[in-house]
PDB file of C-alpha atoms in Angstrom:
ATOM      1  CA  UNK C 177     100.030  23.624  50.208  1.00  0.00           C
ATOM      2  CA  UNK C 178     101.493  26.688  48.212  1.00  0.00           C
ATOM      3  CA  UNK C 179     102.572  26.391  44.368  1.00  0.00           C
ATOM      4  CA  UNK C 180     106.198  26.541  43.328  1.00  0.00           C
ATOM      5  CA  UNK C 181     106.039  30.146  43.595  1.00  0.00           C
ATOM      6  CA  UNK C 182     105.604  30.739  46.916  1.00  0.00           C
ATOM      7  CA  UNK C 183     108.056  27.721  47.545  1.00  0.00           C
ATOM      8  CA  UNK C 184     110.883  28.857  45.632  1.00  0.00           C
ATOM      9  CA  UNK C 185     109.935  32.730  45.957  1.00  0.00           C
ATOM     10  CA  UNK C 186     113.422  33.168  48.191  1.00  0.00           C
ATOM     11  CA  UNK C 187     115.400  31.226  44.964  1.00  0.00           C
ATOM     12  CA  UNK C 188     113.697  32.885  42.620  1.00  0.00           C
ATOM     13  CA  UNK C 189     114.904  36.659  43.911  1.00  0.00           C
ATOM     14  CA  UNK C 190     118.046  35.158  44.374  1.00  0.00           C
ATOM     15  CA  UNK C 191     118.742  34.232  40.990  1.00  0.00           C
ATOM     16  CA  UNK C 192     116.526  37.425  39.722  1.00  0.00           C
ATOM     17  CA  UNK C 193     119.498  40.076  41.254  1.00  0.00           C
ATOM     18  CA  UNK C 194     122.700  37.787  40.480  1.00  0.00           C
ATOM     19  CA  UNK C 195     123.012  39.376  37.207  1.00  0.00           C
ATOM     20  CA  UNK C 196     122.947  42.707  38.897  1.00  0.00           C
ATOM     21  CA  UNK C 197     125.872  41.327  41.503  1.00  0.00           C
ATOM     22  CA  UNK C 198     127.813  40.049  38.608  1.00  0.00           C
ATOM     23  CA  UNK C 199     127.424  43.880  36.948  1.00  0.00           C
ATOM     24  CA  UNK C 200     128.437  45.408  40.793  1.00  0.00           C
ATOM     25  CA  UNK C 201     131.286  43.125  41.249  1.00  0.00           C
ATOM     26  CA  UNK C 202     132.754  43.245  37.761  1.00  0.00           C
ATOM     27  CA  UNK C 203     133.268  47.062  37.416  1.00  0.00           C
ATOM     28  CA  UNK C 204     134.676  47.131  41.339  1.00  0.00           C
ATOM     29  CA  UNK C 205     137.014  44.862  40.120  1.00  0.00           C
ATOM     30  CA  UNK C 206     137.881  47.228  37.531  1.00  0.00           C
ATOM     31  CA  UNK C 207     138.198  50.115  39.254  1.00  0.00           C
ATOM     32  CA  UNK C 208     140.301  48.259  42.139  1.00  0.00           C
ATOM     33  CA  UNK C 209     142.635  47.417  39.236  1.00  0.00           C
ATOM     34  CA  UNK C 210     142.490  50.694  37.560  1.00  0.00           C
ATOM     35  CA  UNK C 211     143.345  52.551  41.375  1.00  0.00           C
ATOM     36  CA  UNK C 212     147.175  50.389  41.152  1.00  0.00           C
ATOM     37  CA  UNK C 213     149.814  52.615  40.888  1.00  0.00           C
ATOM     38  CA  UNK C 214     151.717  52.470  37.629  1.00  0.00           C
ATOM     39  CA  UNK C 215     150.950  52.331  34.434  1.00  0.00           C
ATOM     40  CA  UNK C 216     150.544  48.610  33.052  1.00  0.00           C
ATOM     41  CA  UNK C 217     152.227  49.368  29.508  1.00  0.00           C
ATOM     42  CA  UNK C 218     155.207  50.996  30.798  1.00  0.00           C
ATOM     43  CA  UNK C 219     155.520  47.796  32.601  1.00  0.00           C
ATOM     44  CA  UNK C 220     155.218  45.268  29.432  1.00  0.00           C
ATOM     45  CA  UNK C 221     157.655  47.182  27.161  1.00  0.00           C
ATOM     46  CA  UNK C 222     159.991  47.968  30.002  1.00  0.00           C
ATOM     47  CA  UNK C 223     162.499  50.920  30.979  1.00  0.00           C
ATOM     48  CA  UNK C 224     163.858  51.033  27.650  1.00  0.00           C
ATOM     49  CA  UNK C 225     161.675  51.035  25.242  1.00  0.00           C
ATOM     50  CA  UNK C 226     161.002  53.611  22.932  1.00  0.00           C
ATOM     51  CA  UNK C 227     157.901  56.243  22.947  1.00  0.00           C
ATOM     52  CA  UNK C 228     156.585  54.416  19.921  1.00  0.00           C
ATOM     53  CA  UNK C 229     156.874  50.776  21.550  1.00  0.00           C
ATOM     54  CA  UNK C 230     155.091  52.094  24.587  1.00  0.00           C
ATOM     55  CA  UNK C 231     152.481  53.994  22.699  1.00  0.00           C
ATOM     56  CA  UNK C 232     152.195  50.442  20.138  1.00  0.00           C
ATOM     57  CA  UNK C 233     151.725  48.903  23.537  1.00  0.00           C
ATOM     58  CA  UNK C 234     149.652  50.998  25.271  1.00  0.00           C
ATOM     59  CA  UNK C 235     147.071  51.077  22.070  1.00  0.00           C
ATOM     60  CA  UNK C 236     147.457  47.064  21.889  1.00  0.00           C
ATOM     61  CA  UNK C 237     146.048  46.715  25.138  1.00  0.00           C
ATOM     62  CA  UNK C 238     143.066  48.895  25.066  1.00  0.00           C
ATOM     63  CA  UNK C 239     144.647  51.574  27.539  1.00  0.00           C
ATOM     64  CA  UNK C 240     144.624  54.490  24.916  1.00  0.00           C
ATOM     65  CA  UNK C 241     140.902  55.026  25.271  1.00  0.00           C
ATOM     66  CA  UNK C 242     138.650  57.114  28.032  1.00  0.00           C
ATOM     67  CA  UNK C 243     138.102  55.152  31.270  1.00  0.00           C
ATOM     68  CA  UNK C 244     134.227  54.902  30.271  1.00  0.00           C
ATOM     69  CA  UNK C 245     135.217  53.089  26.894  1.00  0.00           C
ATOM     70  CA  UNK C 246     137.937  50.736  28.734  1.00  0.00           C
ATOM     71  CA  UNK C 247     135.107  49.816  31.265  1.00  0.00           C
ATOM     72  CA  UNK C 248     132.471  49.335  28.038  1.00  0.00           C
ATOM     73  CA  UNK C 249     135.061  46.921  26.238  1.00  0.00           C
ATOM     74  CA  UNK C 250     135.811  45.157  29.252  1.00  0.00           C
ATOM     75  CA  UNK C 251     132.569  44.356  30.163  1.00  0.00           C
ATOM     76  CA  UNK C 252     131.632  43.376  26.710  1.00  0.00           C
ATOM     77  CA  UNK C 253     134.888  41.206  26.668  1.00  0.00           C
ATOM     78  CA  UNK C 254     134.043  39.312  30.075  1.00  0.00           C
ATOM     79  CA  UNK C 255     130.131  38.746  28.029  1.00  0.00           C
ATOM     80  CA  UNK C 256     131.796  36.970  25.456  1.00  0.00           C
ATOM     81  CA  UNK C 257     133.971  35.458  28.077  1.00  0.00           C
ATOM     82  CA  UNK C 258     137.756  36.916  26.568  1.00  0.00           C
ATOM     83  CA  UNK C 259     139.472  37.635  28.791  1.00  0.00           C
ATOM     84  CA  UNK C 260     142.729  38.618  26.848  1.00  0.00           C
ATOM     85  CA  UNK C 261     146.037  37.218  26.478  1.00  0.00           C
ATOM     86  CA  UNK C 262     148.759  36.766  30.104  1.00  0.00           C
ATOM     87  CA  UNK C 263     151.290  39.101  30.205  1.00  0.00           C
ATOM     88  CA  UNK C 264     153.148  37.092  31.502  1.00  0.00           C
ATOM     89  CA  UNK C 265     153.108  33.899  29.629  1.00  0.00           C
ATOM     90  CA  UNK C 266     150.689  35.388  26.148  1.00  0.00           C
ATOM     91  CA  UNK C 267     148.923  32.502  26.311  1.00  0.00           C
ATOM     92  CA  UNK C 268     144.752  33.236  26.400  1.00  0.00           C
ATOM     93  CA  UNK C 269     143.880  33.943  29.962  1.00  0.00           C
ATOM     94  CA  UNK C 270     140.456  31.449  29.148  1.00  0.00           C
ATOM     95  CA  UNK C 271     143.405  28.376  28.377  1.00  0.00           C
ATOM     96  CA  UNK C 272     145.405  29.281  31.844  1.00  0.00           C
ATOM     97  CA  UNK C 273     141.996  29.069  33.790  1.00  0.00           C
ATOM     98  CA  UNK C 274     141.206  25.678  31.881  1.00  0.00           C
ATOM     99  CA  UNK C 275     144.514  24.238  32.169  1.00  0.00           C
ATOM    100  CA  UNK C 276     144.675  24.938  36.181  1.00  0.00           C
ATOM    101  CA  UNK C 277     140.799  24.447  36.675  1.00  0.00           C
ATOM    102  CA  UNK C 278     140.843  20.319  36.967  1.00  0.00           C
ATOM    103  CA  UNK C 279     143.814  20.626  39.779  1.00  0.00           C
ATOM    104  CA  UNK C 280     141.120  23.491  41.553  1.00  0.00           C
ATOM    105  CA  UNK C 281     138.048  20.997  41.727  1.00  0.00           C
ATOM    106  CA  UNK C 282     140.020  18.028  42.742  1.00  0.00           C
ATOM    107  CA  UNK C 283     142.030  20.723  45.847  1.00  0.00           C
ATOM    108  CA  UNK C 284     138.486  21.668  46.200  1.00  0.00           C
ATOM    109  CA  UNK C 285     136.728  18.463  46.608  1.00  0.00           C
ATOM    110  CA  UNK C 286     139.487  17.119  48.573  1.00  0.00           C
ATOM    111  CA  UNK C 287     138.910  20.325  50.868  1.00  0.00           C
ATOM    112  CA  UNK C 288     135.275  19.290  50.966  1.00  0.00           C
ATOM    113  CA  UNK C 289     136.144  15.935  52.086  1.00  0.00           C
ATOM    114  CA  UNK C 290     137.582  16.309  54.601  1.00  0.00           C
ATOM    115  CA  UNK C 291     135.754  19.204  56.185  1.00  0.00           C
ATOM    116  CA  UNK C 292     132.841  16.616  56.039  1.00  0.00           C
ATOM    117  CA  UNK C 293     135.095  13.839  58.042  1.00  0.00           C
ATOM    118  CA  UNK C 294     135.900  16.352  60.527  1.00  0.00           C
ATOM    119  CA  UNK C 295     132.874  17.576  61.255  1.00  0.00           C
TER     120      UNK C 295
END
């Protein structure tokens, strides 16, 4: 009979390296986002708008900075779990996730479901 060690040795590692995954997959996903053409503030203040707008704009969103001090405040921001304001509706991103996030278990556990019955 081995301890819970050598049990839950596979679980263990697992759980030891997720932090590590979470670090890998969170700067990809800022570089993917970073590699879009265009340049997000032009897109908030429009064709229009003046230098000063864009430049207001482009400072209010953290874009003004070097790439290495964009990535450090957006991984301290996702630690503290704020994630910003929507462009497109200005709400806090955290209240759209929480507002949709009921309707994604239930689409999920109906999904479940029936994968279960089916199978």
């Amino acid at each position: 009979m081995t301890g819970f060690l050598g049990r839950n040795r596979w679980w263990i590692g697992r759980i030891a390296v997720l932090p590590v995954h979470l670090l890998v997959f969170a700067v990809a996903a800022f570089f993917l986002v970073r590699a879009i053409p265009g340049d997000p503030a032009r897109e908030v203040v429009g064709p229009e708008a003046t230098e000063a707008d864009y430049l207001a704009t482009k400072a209010e969103l953290g874009l003004d900075g070097s790439l290495w001090s964009q990535l450090m405040t957006y991984l301290g921001n996702l630690l503290h779990f704020d994630l910003g304001n929507a462009i497109m509706t200005g709400r806090p991103v955290t209240t759209d996730i929480a507002d949709r996030l009921p309707g994604t278990v239930e689409l999920a556990g109906i999904a479940f479901t029936v994968l279960i019955t089916v199978t």
